[in-house]
Each structure stands twice: as C-alpha cells, then as structure tokens.
PDB file of C-alpha atoms and ligand atoms in Angstrom:
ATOM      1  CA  UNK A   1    -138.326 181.762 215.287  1.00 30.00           C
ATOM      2  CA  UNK A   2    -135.062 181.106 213.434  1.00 36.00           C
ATOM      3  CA  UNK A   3    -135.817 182.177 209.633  1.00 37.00           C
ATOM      4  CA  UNK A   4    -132.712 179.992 208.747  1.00 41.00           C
ATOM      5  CA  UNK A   5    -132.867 176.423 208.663  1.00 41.00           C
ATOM      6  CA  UNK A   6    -130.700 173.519 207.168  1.00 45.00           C
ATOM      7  CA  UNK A   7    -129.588 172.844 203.969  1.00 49.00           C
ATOM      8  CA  UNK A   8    -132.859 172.166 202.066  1.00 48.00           C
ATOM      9  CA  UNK A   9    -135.043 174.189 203.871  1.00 44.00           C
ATOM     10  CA  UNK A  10    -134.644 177.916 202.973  1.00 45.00           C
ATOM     11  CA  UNK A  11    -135.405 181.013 204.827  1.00 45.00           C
ATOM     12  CA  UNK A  12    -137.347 183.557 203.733  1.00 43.00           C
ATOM     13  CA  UNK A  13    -136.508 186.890 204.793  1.00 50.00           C
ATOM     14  CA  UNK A  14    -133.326 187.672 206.708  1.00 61.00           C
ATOM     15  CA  UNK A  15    -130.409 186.038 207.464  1.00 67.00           C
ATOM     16  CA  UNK A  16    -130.238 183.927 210.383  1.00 67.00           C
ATOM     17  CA  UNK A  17    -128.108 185.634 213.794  1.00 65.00           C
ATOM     18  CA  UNK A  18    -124.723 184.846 213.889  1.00 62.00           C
ATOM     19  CA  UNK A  19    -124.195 181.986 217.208  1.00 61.00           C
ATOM     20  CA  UNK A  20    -122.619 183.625 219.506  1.00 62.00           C
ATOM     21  CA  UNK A  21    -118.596 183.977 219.488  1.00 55.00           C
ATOM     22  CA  UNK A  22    -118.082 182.227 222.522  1.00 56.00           C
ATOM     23  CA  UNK A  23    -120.215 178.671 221.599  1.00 57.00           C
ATOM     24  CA  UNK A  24    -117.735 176.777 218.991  1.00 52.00           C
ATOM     25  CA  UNK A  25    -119.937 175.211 216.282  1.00 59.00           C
ATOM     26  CA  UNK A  26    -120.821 171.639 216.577  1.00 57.00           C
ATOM     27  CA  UNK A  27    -119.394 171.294 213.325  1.00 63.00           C
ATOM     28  CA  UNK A  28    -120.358 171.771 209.544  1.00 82.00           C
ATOM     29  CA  UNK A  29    -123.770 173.206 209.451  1.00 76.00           C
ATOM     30  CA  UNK A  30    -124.534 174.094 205.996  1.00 80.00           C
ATOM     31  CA  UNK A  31    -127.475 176.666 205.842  1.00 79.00           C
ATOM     32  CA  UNK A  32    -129.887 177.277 203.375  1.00 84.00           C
ATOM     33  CA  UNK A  33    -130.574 181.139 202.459  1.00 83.00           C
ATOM     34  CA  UNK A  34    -133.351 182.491 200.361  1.00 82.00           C
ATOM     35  CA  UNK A  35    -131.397 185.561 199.190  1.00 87.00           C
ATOM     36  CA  UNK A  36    -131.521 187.223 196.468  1.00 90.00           C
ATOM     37  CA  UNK A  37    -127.309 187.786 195.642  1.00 94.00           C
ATOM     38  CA  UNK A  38    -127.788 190.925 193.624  1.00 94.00           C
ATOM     39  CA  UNK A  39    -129.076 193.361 196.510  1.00 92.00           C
ATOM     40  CA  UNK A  40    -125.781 192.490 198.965  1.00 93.00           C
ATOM     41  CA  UNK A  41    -124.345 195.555 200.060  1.00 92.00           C
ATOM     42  CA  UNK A  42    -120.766 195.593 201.909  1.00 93.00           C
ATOM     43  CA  UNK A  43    -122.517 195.280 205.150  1.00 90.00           C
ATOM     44  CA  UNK A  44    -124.310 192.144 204.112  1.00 90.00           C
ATOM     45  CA  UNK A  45    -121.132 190.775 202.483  1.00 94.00           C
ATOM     46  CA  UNK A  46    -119.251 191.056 205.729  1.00 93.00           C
ATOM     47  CA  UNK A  47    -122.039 189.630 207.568  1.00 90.00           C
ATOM     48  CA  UNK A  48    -121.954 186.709 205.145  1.00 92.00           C
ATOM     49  CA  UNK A  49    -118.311 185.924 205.253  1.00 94.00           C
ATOM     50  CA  UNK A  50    -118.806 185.720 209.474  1.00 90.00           C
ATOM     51  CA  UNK A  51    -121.661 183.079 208.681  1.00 89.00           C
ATOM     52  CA  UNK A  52    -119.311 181.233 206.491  1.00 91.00           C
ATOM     53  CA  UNK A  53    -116.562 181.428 208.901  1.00 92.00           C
ATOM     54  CA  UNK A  54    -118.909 179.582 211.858  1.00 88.00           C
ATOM     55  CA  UNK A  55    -120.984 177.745 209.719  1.00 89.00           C
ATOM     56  CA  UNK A  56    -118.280 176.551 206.942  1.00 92.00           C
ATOM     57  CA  UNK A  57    -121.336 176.019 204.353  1.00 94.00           C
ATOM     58  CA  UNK A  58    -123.786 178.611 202.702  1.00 93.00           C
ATOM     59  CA  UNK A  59    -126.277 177.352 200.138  1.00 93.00           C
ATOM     60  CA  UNK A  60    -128.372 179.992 198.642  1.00 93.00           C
ATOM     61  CA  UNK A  61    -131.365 178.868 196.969  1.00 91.00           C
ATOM     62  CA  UNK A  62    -133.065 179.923 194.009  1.00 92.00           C
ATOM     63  CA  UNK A  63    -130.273 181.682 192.168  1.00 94.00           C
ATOM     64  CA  UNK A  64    -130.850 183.194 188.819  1.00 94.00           C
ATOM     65  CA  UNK A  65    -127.507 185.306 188.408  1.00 96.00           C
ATOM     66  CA  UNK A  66    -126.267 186.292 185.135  1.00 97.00           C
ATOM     67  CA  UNK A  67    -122.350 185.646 184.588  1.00 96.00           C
ATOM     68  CA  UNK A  68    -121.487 189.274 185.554  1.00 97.00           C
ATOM     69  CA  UNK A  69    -124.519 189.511 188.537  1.00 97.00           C
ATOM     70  CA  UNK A  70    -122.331 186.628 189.829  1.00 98.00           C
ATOM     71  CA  UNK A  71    -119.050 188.535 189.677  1.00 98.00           C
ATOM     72  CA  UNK A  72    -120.469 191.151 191.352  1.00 98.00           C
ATOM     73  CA  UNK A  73    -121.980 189.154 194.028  1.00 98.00           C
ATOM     74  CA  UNK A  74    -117.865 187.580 194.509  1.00 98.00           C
ATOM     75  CA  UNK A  75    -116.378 191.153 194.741  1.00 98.00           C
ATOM     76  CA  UNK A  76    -118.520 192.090 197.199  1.00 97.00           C
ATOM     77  CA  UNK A  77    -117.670 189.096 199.275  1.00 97.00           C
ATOM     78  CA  UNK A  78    -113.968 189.022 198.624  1.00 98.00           C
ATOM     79  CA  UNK A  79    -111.379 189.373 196.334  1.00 98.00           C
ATOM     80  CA  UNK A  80    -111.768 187.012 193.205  1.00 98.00           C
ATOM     81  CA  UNK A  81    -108.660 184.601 192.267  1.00 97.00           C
ATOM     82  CA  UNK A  82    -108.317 183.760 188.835  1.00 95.00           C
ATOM     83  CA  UNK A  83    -107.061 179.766 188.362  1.00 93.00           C
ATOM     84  CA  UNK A  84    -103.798 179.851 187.720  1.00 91.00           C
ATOM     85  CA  UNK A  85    -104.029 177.709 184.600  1.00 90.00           C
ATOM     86  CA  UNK A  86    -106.060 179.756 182.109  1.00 91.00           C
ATOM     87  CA  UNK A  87    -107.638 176.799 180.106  1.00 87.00           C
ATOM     88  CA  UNK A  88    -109.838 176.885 183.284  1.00 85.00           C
ATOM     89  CA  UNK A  89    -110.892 180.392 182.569  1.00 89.00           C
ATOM     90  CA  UNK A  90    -114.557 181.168 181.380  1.00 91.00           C
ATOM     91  CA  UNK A  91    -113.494 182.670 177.936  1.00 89.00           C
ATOM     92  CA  UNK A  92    -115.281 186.163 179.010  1.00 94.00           C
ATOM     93  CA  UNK A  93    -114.910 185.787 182.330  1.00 95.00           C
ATOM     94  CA  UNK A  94    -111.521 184.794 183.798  1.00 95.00           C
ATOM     95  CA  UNK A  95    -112.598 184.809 187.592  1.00 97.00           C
ATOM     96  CA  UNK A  96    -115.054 181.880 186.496  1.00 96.00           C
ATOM     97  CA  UNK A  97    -113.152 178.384 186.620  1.00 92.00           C
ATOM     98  CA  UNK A  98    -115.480 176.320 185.081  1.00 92.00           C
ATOM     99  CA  UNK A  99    -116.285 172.595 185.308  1.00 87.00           C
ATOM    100  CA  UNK A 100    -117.729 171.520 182.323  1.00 84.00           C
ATOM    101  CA  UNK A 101    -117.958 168.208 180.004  1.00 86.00           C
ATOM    102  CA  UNK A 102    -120.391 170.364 177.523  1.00 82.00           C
ATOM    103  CA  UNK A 103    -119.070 172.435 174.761  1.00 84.00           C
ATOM    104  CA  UNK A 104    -119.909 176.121 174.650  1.00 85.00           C
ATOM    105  CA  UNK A 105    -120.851 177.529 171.542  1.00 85.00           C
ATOM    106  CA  UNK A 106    -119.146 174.584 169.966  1.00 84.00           C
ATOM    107  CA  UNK A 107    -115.565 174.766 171.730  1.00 86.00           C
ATOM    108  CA  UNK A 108    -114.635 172.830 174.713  1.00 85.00           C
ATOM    109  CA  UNK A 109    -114.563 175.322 177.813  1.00 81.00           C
ATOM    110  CA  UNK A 110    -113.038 174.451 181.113  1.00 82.00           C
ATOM    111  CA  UNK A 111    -112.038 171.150 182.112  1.00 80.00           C
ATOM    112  CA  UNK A 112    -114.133 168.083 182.650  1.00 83.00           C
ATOM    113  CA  UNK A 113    -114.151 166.146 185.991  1.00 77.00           C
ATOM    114  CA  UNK A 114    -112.497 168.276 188.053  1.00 82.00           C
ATOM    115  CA  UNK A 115    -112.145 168.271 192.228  1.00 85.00           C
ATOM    116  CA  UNK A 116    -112.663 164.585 192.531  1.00 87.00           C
ATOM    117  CA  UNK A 117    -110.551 163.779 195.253  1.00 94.00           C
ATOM    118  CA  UNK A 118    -110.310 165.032 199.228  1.00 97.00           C
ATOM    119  CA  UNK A 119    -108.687 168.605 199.031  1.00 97.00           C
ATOM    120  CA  UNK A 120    -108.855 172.721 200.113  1.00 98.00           C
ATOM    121  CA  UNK A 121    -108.578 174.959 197.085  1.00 96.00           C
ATOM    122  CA  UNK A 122    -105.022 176.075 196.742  1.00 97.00           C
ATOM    123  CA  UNK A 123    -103.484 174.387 199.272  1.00 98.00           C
ATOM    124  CA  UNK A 124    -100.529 174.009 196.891  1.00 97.00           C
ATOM    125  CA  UNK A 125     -99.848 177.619 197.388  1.00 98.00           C
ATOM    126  CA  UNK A 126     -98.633 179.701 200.079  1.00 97.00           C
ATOM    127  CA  UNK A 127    -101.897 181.574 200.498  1.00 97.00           C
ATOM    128  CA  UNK A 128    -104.843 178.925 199.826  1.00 98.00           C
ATOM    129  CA  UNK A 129    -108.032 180.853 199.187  1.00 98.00           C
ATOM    130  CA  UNK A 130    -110.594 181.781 202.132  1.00 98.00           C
ATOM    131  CA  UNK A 131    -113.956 180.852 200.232  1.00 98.00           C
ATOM    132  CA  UNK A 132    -114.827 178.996 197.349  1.00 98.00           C
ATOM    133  CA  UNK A 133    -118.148 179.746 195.635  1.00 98.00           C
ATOM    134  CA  UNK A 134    -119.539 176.927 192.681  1.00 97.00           C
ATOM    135  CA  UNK A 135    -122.850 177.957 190.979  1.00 96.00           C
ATOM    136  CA  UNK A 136    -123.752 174.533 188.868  1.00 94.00           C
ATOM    137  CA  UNK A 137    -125.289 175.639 185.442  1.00 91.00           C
ATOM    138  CA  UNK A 138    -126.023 172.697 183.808  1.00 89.00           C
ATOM    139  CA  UNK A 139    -126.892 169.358 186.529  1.00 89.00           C
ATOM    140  CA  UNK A 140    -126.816 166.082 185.321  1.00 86.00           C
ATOM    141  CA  UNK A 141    -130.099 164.279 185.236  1.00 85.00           C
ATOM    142  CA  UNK A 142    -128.966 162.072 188.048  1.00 85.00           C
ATOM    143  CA  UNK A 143    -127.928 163.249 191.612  1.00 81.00           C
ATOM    144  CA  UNK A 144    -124.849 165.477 191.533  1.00 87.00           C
ATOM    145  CA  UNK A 145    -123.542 166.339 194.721  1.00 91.00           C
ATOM    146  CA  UNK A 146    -120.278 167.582 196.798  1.00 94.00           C
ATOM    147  CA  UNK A 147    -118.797 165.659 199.959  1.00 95.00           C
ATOM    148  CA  UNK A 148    -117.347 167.772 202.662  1.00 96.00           C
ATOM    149  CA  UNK A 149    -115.827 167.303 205.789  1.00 97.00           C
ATOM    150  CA  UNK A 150    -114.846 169.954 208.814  1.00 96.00           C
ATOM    151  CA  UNK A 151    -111.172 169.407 209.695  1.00 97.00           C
ATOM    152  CA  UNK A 152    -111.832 171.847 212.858  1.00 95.00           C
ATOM    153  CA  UNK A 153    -114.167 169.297 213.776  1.00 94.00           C
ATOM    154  CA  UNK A 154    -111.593 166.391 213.003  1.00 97.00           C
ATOM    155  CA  UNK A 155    -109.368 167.950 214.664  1.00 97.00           C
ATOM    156  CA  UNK A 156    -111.484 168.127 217.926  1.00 95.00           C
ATOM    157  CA  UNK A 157    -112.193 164.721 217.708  1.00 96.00           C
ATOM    158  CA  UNK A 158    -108.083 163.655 216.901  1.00 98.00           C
ATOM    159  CA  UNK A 159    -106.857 161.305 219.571  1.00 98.00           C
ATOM    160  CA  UNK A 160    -104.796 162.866 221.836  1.00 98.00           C
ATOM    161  CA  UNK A 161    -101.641 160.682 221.289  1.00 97.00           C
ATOM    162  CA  UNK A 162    -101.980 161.458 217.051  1.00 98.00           C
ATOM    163  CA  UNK A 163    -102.366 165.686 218.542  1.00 98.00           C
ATOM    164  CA  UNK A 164     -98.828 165.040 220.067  1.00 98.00           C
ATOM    165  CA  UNK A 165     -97.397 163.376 217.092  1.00 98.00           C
ATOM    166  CA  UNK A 166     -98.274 166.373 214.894  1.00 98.00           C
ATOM    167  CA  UNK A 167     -97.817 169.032 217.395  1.00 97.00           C
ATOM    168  CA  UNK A 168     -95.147 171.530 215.623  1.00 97.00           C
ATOM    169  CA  UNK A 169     -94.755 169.380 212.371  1.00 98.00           C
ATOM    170  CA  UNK A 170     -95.374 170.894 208.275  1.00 98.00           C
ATOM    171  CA  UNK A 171     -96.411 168.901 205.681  1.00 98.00           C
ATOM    172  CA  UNK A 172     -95.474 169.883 202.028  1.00 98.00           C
ATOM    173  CA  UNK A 173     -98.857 169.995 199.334  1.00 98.00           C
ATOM    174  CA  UNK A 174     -98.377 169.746 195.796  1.00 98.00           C
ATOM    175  CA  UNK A 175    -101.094 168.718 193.388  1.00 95.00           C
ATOM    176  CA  UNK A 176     -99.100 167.678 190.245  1.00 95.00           C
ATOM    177  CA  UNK A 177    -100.536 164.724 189.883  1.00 94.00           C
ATOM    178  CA  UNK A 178    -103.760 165.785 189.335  1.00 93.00           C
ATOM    179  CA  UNK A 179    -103.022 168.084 186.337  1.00 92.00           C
ATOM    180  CA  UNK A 180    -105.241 166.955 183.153  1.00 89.00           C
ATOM    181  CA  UNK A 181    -103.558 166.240 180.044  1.00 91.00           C
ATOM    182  CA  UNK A 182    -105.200 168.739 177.432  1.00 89.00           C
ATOM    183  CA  UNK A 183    -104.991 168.015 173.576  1.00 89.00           C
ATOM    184  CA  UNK A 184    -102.120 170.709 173.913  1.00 92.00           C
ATOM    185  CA  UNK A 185     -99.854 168.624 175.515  1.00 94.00           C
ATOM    186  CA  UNK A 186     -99.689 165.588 172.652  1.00 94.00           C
ATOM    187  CA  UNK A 187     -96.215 164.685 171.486  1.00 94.00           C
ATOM    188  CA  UNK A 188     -94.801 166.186 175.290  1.00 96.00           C
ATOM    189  CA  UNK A 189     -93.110 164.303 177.638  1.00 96.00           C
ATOM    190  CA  UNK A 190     -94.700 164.008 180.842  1.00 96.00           C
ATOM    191  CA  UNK A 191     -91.767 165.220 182.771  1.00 97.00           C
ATOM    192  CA  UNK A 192     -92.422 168.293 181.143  1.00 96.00           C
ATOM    193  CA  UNK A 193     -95.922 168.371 181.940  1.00 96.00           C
ATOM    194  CA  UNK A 194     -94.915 168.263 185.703  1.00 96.00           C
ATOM    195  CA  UNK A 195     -92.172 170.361 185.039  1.00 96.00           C
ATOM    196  CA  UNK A 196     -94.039 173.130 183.922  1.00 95.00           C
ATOM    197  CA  UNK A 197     -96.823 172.309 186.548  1.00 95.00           C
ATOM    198  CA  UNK A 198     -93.834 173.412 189.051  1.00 96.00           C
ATOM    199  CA  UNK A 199     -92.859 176.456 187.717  1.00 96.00           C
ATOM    200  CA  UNK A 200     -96.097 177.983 187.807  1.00 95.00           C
ATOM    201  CA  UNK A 201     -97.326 175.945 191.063  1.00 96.00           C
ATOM    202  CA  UNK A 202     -93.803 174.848 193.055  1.00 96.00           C
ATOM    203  CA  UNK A 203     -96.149 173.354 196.209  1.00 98.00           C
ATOM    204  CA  UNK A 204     -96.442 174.665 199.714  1.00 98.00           C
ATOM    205  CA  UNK A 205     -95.656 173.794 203.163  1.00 98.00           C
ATOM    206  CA  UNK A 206     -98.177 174.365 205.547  1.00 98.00           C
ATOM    207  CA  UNK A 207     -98.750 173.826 208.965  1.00 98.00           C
ATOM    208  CA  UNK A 208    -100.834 170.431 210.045  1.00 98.00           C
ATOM    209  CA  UNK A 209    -102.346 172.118 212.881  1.00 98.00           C
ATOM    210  CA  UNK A 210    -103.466 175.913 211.809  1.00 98.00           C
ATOM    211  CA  UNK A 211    -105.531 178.221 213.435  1.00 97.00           C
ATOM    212  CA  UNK A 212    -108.701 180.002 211.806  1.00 96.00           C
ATOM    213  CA  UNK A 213    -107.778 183.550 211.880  1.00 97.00           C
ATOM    214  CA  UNK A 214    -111.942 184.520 212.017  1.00 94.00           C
ATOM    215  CA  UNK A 215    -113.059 181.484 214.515  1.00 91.00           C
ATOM    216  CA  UNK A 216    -109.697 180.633 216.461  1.00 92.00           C
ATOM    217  CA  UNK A 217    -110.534 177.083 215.774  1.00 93.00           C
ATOM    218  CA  UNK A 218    -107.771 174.940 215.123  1.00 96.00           C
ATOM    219  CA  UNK A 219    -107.858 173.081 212.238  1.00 97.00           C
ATOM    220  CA  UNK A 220    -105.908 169.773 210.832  1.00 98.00           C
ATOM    221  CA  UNK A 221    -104.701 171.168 207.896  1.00 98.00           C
ATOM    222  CA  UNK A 222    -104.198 168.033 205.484  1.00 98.00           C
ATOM    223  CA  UNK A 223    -106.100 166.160 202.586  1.00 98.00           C
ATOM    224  CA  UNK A 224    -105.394 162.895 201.050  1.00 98.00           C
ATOM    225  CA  UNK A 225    -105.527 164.685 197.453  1.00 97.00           C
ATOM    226  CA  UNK A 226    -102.796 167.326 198.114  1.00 98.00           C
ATOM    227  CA  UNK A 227    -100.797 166.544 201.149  1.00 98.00           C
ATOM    228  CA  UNK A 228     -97.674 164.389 199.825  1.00 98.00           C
ATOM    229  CA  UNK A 229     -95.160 164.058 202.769  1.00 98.00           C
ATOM    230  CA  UNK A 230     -94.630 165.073 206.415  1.00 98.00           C
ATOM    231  CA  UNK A 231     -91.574 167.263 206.835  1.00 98.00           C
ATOM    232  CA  UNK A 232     -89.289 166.934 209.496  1.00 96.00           C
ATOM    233  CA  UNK A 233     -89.902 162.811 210.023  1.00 98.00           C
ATOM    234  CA  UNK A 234     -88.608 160.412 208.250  1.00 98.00           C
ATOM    235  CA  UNK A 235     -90.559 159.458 204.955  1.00 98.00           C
ATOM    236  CA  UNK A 236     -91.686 156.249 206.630  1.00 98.00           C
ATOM    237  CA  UNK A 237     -92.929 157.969 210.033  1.00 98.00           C
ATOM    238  CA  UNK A 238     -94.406 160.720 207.619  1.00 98.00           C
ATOM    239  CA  UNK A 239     -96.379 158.153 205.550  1.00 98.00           C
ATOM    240  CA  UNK A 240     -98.089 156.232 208.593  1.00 98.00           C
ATOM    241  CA  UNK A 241     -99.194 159.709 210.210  1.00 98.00           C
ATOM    242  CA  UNK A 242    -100.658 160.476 206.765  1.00 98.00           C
ATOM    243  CA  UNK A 243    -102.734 157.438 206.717  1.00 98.00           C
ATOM    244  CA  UNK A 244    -103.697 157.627 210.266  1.00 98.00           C
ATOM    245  CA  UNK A 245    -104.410 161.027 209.679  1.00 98.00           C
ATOM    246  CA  UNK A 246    -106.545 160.260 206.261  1.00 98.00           C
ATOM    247  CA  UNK A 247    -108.129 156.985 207.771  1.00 98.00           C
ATOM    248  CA  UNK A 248    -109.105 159.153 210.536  1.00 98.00           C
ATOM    249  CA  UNK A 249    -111.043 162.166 208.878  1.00 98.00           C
ATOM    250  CA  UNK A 250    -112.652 160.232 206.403  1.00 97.00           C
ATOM    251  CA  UNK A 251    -114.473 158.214 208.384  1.00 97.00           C
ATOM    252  CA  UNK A 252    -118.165 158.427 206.826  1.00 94.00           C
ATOM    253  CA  UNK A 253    -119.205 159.803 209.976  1.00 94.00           C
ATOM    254  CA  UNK A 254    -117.513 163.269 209.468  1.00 95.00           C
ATOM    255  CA  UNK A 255    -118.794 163.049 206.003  1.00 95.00           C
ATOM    256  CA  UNK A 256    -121.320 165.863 205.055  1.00 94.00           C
ATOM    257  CA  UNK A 257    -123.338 165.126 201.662  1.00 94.00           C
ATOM    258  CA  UNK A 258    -124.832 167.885 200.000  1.00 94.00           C
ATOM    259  CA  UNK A 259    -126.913 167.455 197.254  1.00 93.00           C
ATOM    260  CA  UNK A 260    -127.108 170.283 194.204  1.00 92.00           C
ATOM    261  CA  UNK A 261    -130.341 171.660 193.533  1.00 92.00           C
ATOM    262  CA  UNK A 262    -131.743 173.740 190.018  1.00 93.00           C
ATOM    263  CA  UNK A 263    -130.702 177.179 191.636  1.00 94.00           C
ATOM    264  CA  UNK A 264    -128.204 176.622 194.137  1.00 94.00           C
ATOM    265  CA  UNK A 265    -124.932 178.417 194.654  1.00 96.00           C
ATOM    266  CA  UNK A 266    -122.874 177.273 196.960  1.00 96.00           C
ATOM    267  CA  UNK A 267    -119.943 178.869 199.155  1.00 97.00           C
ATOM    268  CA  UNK A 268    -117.540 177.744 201.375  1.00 96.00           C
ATOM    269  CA  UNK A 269    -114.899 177.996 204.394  1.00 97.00           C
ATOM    270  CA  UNK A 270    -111.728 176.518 202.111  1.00 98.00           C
ATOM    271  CA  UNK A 271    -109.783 177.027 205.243  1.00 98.00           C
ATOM    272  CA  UNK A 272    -111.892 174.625 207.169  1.00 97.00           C
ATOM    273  CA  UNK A 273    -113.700 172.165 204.655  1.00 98.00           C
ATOM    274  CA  UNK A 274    -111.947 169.837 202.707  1.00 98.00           C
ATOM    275  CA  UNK A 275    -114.333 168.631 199.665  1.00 97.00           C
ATOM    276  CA  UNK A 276    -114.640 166.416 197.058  1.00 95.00           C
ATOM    277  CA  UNK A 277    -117.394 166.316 193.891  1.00 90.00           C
ATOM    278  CA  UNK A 278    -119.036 163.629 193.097  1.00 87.00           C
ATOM    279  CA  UNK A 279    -118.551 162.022 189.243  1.00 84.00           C
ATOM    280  CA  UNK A 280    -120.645 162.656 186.573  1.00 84.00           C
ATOM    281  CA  UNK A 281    -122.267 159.482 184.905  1.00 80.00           C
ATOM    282  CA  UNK A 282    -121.050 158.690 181.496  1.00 81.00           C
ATOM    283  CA  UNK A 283    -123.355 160.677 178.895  1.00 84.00           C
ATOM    284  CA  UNK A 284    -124.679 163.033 181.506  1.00 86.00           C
ATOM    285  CA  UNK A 285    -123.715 166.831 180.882  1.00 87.00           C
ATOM    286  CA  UNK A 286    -122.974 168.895 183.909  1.00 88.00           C
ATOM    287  CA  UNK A 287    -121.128 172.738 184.206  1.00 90.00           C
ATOM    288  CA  UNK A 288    -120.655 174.622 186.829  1.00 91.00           C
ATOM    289  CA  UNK A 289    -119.151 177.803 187.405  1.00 95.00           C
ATOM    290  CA  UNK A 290    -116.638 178.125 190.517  1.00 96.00           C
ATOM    291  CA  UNK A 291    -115.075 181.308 191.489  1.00 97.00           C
ATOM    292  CA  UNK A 292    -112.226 181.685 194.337  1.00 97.00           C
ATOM    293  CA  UNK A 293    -111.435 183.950 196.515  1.00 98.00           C
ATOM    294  CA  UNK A 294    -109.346 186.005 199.155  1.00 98.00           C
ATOM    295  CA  UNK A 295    -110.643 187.578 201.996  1.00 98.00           C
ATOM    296  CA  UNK A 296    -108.530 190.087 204.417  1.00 97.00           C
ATOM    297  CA  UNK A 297    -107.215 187.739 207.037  1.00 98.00           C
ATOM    298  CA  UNK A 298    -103.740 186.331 206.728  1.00 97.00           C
ATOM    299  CA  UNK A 299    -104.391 182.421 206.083  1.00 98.00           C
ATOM    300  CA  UNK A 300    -103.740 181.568 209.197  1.00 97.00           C
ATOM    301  CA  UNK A 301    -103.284 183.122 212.768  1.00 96.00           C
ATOM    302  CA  UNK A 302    -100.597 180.612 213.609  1.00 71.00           C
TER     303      UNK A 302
HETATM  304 FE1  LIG B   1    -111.996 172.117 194.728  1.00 90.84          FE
END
C-alpha cells in the first residue's frame, strides 16, 4: 500500500516511490508528506527534489520548524536565492522573503499582498528559480489558499495549430508593473520607480516552449503576470497568441486549488507551475515565509 496519498491526506512513514521515468505524470499531483524536515539528509533531499520534479507539488504536513530549522531544511534541498529587493528580506534572515500584512515586533516586515497574479518565480531573470518553498506563519481566519496550474500539462493539451504558431518563438518577461510602492518612494517619480526596477531586474527572454531538464517534459513557458510581448511577430500577432495562450491555460479546468493548513509547508516545481495566492480579506492578518531556490540543472535543456 502506497503510504503517500493526496494533498490532505498525509503519509506516515516513508516517502512514497518515485513513478517510474518512463510514465509522464498525468499532471499536477500535489502530495501530502508526514515528514519531519529536520532529519533530511542529502540523500533524502535529492530524493525530494525528483518527487518535486514529477509531481510539481509537495505539501508537508505538520511543520513546526524554527526560522533557522527551515534554512537548513532549504540548503539541503538547493541553493537558497535571496529576493533581489531587500525590503522583502526577513530582517535576520535574508533567504526568507516574507509575505506579511502584520508588523513584527512593531515594524512593518516584508511586503503585503504579494504573488497575486498568474506567474513562475523569477521569470524576469535569465535563470528563474527551480523550487519555491512558502511556510505560512500566521493564516487568516478565513480560507487562504494558492492556485496552480501545470504548463507541461497545458502544453500537452495545446492545440496543435497554436504548437506551430509558437514553435521556435521567445517571449520577453518583465514584472515592473507589479513593483509595490513602499513609503520610501514618496515625493519620486514613477519613471524612476521603473527605472530603478530595470537596473536591478532588466527582464528576460525566454523560450515559450522549454524543456524540463529533470522530466524532459516540455513546458509552455508563459504567464499572464510576467510575459509582456512575443518577440519576433509583430506586436499585434504577439498580443493575440498571448491571449490565446492565457485564455487557454487558465481555463478552470487546469486549475489546481490548494488550500493552506496550520502546519503546512509547501514546495514547488517553479519551472513547471505557474501560481497565484489567493487575497487576504480586509482585517485578516496572514505571513508567510517563502524561500527560493536553485538547484543544479541549467533552467532548461532546450
Ligand atoms: Fe510567486
């Protein structure tokens, strides 16, 4: 018997057998692991980055890390990424972005409301990052919950005429427009603001079609947060493949829901998954505690 099951129902002992190489997944299927992060090793680390590869979502249950237990837990997995903008930073810890609309010791840490739109961590840089981990501290007395969806699996399901349309073609991410104005930046013009944004973050041109360099999966590398134009078309031919391309893998049936539990810490296959949080009601207090990172496989394998 399987001591892994889905999301929700956690295993006890082990961790589940990898599927085999040859059998492409059927698409996102977060699993739920009752594992306690301190006691993995490096051979339990690797074996957890091949899960995440194939099964693009881990949730382990019943976490109880302390700041620097979950540090050690990212090392072991990969190679942390600080956020490039260090308001982000945890102000001990600067391989913790953190999420927060709740003051820490009376100062506001982090940024409030952040990842609320369809995007891959990073994707505005050359290298975007191979996993993302969140561990929510604080949950909001109401559901709070991230939406993900398997571009592997979107791109499976792409119609064959859009495949040929995109065959060969780079689109160019930049995420600008999503930078949040901090009490900092009063009195500054807003072309600065962006300005700045691109010195530190120019935007990247990727690939719509890459391939995983674990899985071999192909995957349509775009989201409707990030990606801003097709290159190569004409900006009119670039903006109708974007919004076929959007319309297509949003569709609610590619949409995967899952729901944050007390406990949970989440990681992820940023190469595959695009995601998306869910808002935070007004007067609700929520933090979480994200950390990035690298693993040792180029982004892509073409
Ligand atoms: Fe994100």
């Amino acid at each position: 018997m399987s001591d892994a099951g889905p999301a929700g129902a956690p295993a006890r002992e082990s961790l589940p057998p990898l599927p085999p190489p040859e059998v492409a997944p059927p698409g996102l299927t977060p699993q739920a692991l009752a594992l306690d992060l301190r006691t993995v090793d490096d051979a339990m680390a690797a074996r957890l980055r091949e899960l995440c590869y194939r099964w693009k979502l881990l949730v382990f249950k019943g976490q109880d890390l302390t700041d620097e237990e979950y540090i050690a837990f990212a090392r072991k997995v990969g190679t942390p990424e600080p956020y490039f903008q260090d308001h982000y930073h945890h102000p001990d810890h600067p391989e913790i972005f953190v999420s927060s609309n709740v003051p820490m010791d009376g100062r506001k840490v982090g940024v409030a409301g952040t990842g609320r739109m369809w995007h891959a961590d990073y994707s505005f840089f050359d290298r975007p990052l191979a996993f993302t981990c969140v561990f929510p501290k604080i949950l909001p007395r109401v559901k709070r919950e991230t939406y993900y969806v398997d571009m592997a699996r979107v791109y499976r399901e792409l119609p064959d005429a859009l495949k040929k349309d995109i065959a060969g073609l780079t689109a160019f991410n930049d995420a600008w427009d999503y930078y949040k104005v901090q009490p900092w930046d009063i009195d500054r013009a807003v072309r600065e603001l962006i300005d700045q944004w691109h010195r530190e973050a120019p935007g990247a041109s990727h690939p719509l079609v890459v391939r995983h360099p674990a899985t071999g999966e192909d995957i349509l590398y775009c989201s409707s947060g990030f990606t801003k134009r097709v290159e190569g078309v004409t900006a009119e031919r670039g903006e109708a493949l974007l919004r076929e391309l959007f319309a297509f893998a949003e569709q609610p049936r590619f949409k995967h829901c899952q729901p944050w539990e007390e406990g949970d810490l989440f990681m992820w296959d940023n190469r595959t998954l695009i995601h998306h949080a869910s808002s935070v009601p007004a007067g609700e207090q929520s933090r979480s505690y994200r950390i990035s990172l690298y693993d040792e496989l180029p982004f892509r394998a073409s």
